[in-house]
mmCIF file of C-alpha atoms and ligand atoms in Angstrom:
data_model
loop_
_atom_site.group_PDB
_atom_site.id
_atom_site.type_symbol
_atom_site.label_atom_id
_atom_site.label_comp_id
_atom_site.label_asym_id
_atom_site.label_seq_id
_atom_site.Cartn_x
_atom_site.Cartn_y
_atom_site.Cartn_z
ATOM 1 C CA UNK A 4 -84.847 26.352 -20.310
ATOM 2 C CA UNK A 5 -85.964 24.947 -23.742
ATOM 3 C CA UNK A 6 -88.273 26.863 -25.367
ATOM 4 C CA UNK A 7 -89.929 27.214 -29.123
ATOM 5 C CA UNK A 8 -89.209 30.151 -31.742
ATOM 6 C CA UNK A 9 -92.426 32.034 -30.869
ATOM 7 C CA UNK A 10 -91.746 32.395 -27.022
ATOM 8 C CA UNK A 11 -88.227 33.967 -27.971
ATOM 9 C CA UNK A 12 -89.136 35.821 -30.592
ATOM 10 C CA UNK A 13 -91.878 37.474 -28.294
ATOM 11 C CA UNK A 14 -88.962 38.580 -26.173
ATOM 12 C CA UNK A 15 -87.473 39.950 -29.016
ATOM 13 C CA UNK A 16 -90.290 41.742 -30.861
ATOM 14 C CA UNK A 17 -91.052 43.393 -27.003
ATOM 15 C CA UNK A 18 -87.893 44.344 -26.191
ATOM 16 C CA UNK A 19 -87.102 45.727 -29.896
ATOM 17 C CA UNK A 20 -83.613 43.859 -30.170
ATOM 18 C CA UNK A 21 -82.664 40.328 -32.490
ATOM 19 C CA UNK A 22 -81.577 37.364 -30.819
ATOM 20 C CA UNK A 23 -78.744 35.741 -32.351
ATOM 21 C CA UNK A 24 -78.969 31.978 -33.926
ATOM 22 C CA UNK A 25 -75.643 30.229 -34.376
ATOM 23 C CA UNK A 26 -74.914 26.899 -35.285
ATOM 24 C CA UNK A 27 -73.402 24.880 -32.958
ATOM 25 C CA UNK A 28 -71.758 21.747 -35.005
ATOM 26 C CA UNK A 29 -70.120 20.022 -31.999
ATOM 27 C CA UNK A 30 -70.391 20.462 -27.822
ATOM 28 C CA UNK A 31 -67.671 23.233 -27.244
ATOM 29 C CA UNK A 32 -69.694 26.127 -29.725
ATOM 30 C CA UNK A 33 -73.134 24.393 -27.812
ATOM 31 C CA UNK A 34 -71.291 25.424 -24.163
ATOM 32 C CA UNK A 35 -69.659 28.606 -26.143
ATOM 33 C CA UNK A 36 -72.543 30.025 -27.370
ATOM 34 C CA UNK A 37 -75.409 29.044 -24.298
ATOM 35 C CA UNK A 38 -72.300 29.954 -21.600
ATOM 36 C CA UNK A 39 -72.708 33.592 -23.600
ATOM 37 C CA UNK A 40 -76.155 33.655 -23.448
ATOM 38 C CA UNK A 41 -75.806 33.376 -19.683
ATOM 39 C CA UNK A 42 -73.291 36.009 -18.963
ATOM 40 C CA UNK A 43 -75.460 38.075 -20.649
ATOM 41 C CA UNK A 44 -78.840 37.344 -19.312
ATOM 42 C CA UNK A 45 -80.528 37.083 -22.535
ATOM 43 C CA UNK A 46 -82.150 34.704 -24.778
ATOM 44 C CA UNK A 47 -80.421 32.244 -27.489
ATOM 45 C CA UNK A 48 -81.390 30.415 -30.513
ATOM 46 C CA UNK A 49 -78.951 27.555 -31.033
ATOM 47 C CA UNK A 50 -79.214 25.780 -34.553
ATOM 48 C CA UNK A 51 -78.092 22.415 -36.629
ATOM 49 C CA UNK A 52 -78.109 22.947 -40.406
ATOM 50 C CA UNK A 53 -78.763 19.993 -42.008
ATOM 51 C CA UNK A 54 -75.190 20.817 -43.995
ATOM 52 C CA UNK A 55 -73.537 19.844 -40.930
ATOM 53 C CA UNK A 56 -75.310 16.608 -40.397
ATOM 54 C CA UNK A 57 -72.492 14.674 -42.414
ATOM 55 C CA UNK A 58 -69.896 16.236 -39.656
ATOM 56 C CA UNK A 59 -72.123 14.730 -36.878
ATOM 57 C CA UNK A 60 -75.716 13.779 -37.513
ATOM 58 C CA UNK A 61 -78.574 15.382 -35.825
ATOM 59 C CA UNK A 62 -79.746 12.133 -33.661
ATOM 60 C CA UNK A 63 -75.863 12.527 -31.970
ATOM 61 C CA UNK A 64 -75.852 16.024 -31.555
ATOM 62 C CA UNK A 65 -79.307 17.266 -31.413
ATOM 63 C CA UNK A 66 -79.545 15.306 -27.447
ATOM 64 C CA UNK A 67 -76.368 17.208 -26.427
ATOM 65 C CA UNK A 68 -77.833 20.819 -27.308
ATOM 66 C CA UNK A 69 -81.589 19.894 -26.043
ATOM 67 C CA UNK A 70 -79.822 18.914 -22.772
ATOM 68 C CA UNK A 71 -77.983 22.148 -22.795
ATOM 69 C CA UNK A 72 -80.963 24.308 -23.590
ATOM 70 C CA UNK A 73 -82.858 22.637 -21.044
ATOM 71 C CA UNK A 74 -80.121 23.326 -18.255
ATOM 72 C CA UNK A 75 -79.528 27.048 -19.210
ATOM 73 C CA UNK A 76 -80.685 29.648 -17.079
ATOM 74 C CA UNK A 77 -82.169 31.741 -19.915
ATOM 75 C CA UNK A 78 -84.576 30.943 -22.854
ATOM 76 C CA UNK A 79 -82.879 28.365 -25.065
ATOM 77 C CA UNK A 80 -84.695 27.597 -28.582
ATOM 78 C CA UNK A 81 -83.663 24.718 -30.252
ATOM 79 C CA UNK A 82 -83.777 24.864 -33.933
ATOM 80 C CA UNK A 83 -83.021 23.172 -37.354
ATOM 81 C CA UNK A 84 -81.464 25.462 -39.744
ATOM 82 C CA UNK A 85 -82.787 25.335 -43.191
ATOM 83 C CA UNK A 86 -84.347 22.068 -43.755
ATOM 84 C CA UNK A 87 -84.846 21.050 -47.046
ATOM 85 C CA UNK A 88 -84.973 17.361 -46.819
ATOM 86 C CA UNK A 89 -88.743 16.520 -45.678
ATOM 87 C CA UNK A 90 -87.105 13.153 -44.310
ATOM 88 C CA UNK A 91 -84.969 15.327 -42.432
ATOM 89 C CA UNK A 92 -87.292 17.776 -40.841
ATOM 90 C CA UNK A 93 -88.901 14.623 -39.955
ATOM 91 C CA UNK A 94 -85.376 13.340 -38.161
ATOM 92 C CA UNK A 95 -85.262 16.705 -36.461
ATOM 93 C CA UNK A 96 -88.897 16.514 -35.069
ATOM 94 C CA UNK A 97 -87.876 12.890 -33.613
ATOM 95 C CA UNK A 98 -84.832 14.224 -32.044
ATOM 96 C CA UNK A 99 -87.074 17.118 -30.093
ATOM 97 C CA UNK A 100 -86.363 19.951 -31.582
ATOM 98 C CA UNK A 101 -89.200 22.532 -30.827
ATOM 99 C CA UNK A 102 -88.726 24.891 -33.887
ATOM 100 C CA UNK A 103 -87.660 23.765 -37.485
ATOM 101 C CA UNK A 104 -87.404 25.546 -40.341
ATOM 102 C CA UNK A 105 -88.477 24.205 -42.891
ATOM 103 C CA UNK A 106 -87.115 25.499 -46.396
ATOM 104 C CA UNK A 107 -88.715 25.218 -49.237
ATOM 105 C CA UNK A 108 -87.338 28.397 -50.676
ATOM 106 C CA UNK A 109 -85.736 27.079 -54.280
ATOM 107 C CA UNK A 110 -89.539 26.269 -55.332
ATOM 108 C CA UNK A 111 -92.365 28.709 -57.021
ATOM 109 C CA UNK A 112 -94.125 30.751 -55.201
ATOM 110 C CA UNK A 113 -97.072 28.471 -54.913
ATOM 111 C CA UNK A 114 -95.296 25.037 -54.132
ATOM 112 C CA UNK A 115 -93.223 26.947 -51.430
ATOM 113 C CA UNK A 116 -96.500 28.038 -50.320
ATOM 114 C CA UNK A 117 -98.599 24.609 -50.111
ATOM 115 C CA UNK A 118 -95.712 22.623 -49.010
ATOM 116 C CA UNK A 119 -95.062 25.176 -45.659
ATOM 117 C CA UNK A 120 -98.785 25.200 -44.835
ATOM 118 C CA UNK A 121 -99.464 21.630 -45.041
ATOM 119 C CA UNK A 122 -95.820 20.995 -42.977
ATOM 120 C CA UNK A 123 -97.165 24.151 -39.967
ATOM 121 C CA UNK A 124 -100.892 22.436 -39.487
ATOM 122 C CA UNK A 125 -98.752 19.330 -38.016
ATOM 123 C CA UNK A 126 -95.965 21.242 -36.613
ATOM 124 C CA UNK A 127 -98.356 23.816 -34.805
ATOM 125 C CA UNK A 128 -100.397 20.188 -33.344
ATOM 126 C CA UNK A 129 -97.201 19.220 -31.760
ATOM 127 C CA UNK A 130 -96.528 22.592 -30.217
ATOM 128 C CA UNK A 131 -92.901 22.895 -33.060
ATOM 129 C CA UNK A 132 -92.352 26.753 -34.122
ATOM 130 C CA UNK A 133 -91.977 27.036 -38.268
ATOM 131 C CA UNK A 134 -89.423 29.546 -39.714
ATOM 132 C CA UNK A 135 -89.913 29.352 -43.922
ATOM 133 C CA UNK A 136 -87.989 31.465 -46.230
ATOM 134 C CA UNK A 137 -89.148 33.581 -49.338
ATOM 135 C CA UNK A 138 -86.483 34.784 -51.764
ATOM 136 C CA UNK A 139 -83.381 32.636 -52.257
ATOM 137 C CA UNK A 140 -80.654 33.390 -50.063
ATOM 138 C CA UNK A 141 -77.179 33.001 -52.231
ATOM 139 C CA UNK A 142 -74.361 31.182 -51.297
ATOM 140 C CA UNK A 143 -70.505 32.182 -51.670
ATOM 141 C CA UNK A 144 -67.509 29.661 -52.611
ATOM 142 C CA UNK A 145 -66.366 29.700 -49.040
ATOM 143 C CA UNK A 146 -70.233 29.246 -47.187
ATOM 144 C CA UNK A 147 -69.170 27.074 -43.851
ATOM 145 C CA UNK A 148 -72.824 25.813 -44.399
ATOM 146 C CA UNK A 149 -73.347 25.401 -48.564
ATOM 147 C CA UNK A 150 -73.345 22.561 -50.441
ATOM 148 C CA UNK A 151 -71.536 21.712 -53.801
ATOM 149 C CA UNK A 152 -73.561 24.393 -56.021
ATOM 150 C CA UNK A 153 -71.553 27.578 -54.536
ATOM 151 C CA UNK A 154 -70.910 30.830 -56.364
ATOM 152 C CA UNK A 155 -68.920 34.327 -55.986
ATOM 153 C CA UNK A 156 -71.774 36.794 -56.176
ATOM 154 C CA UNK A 157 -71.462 40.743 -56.546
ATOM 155 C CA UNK A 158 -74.593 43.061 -54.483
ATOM 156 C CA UNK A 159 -75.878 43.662 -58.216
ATOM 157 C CA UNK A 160 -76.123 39.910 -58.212
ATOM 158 C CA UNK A 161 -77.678 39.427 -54.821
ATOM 159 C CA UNK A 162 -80.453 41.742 -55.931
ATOM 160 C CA UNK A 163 -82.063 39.471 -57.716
ATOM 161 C CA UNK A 164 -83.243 37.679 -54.824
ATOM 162 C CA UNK A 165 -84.669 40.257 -53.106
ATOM 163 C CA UNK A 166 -87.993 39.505 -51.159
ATOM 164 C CA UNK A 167 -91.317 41.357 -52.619
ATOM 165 C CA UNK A 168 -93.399 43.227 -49.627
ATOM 166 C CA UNK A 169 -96.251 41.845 -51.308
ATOM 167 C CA UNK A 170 -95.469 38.379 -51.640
ATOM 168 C CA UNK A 171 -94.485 38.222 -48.071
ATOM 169 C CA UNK A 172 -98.019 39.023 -46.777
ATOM 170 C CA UNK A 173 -99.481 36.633 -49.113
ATOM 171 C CA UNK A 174 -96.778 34.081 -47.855
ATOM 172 C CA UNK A 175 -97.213 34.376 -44.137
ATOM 173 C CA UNK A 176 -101.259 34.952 -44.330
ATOM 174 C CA UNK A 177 -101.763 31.744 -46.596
ATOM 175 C CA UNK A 178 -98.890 29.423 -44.104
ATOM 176 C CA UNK A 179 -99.010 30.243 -40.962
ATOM 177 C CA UNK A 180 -95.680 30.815 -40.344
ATOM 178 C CA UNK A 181 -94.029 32.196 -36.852
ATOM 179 C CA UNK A 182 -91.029 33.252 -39.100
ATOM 180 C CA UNK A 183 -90.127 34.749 -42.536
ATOM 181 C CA UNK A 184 -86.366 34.821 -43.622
ATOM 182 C CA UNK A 185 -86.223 36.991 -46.299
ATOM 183 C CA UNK A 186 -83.497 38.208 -48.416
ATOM 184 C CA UNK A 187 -82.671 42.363 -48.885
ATOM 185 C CA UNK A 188 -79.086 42.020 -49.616
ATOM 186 C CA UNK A 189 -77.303 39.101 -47.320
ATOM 187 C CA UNK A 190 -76.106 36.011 -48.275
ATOM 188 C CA UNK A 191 -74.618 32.725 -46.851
ATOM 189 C CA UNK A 192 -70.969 32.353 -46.048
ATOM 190 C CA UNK A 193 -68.010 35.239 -47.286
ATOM 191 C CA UNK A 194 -68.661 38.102 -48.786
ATOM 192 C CA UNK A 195 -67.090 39.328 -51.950
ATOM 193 C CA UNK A 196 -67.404 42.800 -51.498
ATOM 194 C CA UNK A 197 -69.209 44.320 -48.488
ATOM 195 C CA UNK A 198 -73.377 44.070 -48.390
ATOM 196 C CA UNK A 199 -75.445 46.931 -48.517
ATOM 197 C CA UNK A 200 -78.712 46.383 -46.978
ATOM 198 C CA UNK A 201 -81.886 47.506 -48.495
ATOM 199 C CA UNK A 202 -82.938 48.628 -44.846
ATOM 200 C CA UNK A 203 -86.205 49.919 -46.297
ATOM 201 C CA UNK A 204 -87.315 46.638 -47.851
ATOM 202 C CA UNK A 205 -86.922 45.625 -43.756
ATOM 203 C CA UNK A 206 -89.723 47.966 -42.982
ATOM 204 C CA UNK A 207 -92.017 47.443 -45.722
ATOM 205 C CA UNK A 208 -91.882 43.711 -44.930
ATOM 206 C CA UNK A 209 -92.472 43.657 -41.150
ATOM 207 C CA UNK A 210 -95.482 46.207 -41.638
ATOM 208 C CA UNK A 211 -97.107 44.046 -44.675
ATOM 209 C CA UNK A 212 -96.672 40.426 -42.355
ATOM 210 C CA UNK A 213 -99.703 39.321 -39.753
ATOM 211 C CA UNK A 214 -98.639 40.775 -36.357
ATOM 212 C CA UNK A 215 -97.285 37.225 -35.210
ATOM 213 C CA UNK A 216 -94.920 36.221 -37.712
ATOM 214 C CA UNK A 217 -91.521 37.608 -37.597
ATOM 215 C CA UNK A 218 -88.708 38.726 -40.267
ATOM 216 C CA UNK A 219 -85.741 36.639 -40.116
ATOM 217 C CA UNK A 220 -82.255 37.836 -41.751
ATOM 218 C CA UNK A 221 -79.608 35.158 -42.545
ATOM 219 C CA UNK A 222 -76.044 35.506 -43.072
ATOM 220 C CA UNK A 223 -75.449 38.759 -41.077
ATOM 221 C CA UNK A 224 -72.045 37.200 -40.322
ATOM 222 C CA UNK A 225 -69.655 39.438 -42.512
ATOM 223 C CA UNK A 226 -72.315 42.446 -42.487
ATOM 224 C CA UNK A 227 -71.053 45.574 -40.392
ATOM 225 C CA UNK A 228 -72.865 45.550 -37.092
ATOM 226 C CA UNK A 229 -74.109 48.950 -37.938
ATOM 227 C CA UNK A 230 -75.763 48.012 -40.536
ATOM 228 C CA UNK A 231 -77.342 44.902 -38.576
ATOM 229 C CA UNK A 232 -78.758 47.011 -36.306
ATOM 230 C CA UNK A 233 -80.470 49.089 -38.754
ATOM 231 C CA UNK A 234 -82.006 46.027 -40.078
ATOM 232 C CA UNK A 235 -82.472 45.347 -36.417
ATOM 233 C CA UNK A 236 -84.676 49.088 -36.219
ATOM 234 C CA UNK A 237 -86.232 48.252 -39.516
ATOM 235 C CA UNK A 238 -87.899 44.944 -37.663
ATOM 236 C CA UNK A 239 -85.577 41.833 -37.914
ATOM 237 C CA UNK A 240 -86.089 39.573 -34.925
ATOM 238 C CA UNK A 241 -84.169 36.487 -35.412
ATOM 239 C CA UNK A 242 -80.654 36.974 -37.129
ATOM 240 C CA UNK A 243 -78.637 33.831 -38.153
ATOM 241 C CA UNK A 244 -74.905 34.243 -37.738
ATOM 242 C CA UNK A 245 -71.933 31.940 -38.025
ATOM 243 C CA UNK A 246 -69.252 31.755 -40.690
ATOM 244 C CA UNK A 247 -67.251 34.494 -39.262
ATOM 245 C CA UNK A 248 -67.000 33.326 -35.782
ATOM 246 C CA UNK A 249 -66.187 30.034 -37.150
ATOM 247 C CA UNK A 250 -63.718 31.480 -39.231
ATOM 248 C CA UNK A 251 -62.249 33.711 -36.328
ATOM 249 C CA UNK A 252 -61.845 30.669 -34.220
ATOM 250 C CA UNK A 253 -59.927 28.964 -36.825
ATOM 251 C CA UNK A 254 -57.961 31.886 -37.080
ATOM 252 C CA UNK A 255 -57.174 31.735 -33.013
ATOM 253 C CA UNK A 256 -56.572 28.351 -32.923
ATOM 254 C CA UNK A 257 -53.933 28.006 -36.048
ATOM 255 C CA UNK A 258 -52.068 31.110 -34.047
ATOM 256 C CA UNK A 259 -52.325 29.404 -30.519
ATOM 257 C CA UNK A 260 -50.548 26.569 -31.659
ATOM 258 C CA UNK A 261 -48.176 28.558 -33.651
ATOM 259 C CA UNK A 262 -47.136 30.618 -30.118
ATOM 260 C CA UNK A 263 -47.293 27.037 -28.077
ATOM 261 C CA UNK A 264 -44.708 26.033 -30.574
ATOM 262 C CA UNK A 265 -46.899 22.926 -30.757
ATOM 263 C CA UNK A 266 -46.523 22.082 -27.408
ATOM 264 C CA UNK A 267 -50.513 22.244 -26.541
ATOM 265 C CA UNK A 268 -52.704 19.136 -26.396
ATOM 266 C CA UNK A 269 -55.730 18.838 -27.672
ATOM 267 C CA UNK A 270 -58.247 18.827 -25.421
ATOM 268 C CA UNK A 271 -56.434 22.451 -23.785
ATOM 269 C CA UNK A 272 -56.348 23.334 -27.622
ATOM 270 C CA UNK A 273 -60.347 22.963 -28.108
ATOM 271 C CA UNK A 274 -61.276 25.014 -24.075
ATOM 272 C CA UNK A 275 -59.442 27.705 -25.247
ATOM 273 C CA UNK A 276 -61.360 27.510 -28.802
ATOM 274 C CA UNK A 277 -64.447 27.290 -26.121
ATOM 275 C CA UNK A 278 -63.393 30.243 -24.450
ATOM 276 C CA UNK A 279 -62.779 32.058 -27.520
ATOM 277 C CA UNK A 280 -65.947 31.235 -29.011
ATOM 278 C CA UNK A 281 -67.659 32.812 -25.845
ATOM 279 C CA UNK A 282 -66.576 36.106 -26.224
ATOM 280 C CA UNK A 283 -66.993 36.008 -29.711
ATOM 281 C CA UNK A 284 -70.464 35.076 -28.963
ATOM 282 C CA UNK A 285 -71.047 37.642 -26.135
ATOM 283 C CA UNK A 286 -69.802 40.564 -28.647
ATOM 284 C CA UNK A 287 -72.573 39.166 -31.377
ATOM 285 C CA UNK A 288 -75.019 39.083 -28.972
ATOM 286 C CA UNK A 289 -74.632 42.206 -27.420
ATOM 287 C CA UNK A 290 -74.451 44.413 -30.716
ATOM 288 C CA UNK A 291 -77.978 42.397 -31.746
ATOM 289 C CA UNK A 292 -79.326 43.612 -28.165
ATOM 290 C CA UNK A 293 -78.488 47.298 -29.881
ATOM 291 C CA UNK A 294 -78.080 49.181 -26.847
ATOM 292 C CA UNK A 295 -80.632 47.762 -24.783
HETATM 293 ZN ZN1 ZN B 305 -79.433 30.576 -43.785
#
């Protein structure tokens, strides 16, 4: 069933685990990923980045994973990953999506501020969940989601970013929000060297945020799944992840071929990339579910 942010993230924030939000750029990662969700029994946020709307654009493949969602036996949020583009956020809103996120994250404080609570008074009317982000989440030369401005960045570097306790409260309190991704050592895409988590910037953020807004981490893809569950502890609700298992499935595919000699069509090519995908998905899911 298709469902909004908040309902999910309810789930979540009761049950004490993170759901999982994945982009799914084309129809076998939207069956891949929901078909997971399934097996599992447990919510799924499914997501369109508005990097990926030059591979298919959002009016083509935003119908395909509403009609998914609203098919799936389990909780299915529908959600735009990191709009920037008010024109776009308006494109996703058209297509149906129920939660956008709407990211206004390179601006000051104060402009990131007006611009989220102005854009969650007409969201909230129209019953759309808002995710907004507060500290700039890097990007690495190989992000599967970045556009042109990419760079190689060290966990000295990454600190920079970080998300202030403080400025969180004020941020959530002043906007509205249902959803806060912050930054405590992630970033987008492949990492240079492996993250270290400031799990303790986790807790002071989820205890300084109004009780119904929720801390968001991005770009777990790449972090340790220990570690992810820590953050998971510390009060992360909503975790985006994709560049490894798209990465992975290139992997799988290059080497399928390679053992078929060639001799695989296409279409058998991309349902065992499905199939592939499903596991992949069923392992993130299940290490965000942390044991229960
Ligand atoms: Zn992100």
């Amino acid at each position: 069933m298709l469902v909004n942010m908040k309902e999910i993230l309810e789930i979540a924030e009761r049950e004490r685990y993170a759901i999982p939000c994945i982009n799914t750029p084309n129809v076998e990662t939207i069956r891949a990923v929901i078909g997971a969700a399934e097996e599992l029994n447990t919510p799924i946020i499914i997501d369109h980045a508005e990097v990926h709307d030059s591979l298919i654009p959002i009016e083509r493949i935003g119908p395909e994973m509403i009609k998914y969602a609203k098919e799936a036996s389990v909780p299915v949020c529908v959600h735009l990953d990191h709009g920037t583009d008010y024109n776009f956020v308006l494109r996703a809103i058209k297509a149906g999506f129920p939660s956008i996120m709407y990211d206004c994250s390179a601006l000051p404080f104060e402009e990131n501020i007006a611009k989220v609570k102005k854009f969650v008074q007409i969201a909230h009317a129209a019953g759309i969940t808002v995710e907004a982000e507060l500290g700039v989440m890097a990007s690495t030369e190989e992000d599967t989601h970045a556009d042109a401005e990419t760079q190689v960045l060290t966990n000295e570097d990454i600190k920079k970013f970080f998300t202030e306790p403080e400025e969180a409260k004020i941020f959530a309190e002043e906007t509205g929000c249902d959803a806060l991704a912050v930054c405590f050592g992630t970033m987008h895409g492949i990492y240079a060297e492996p993250p270290v988590l400031d799990i303790d910037r986790v807790k002071e953020i989820r205890a300084a945020l109004p009780k119904d807004c929720r801390v968001v981490m991005h770009g777990a893809s790449g972090v340790e799944f220990s570690q992810v569950q820590n953050a998971i502890d510390a009060g992360c609700s909503k975790i985006n992840y994709y560049s490894y298992m798209a990465k992975a499935t290139t992997k799988f595919v290059g080497e399928l071929i390679a053992e078929k000699e060639g001799k695989i069509a296409y279409h058998e090519v991309q349902e065992e990339a499905y199939k592939f995908m499903k596991s992949y998905a069923k392992e993130v899911i299940l290490a965000f579910k942390n044991g229960k």
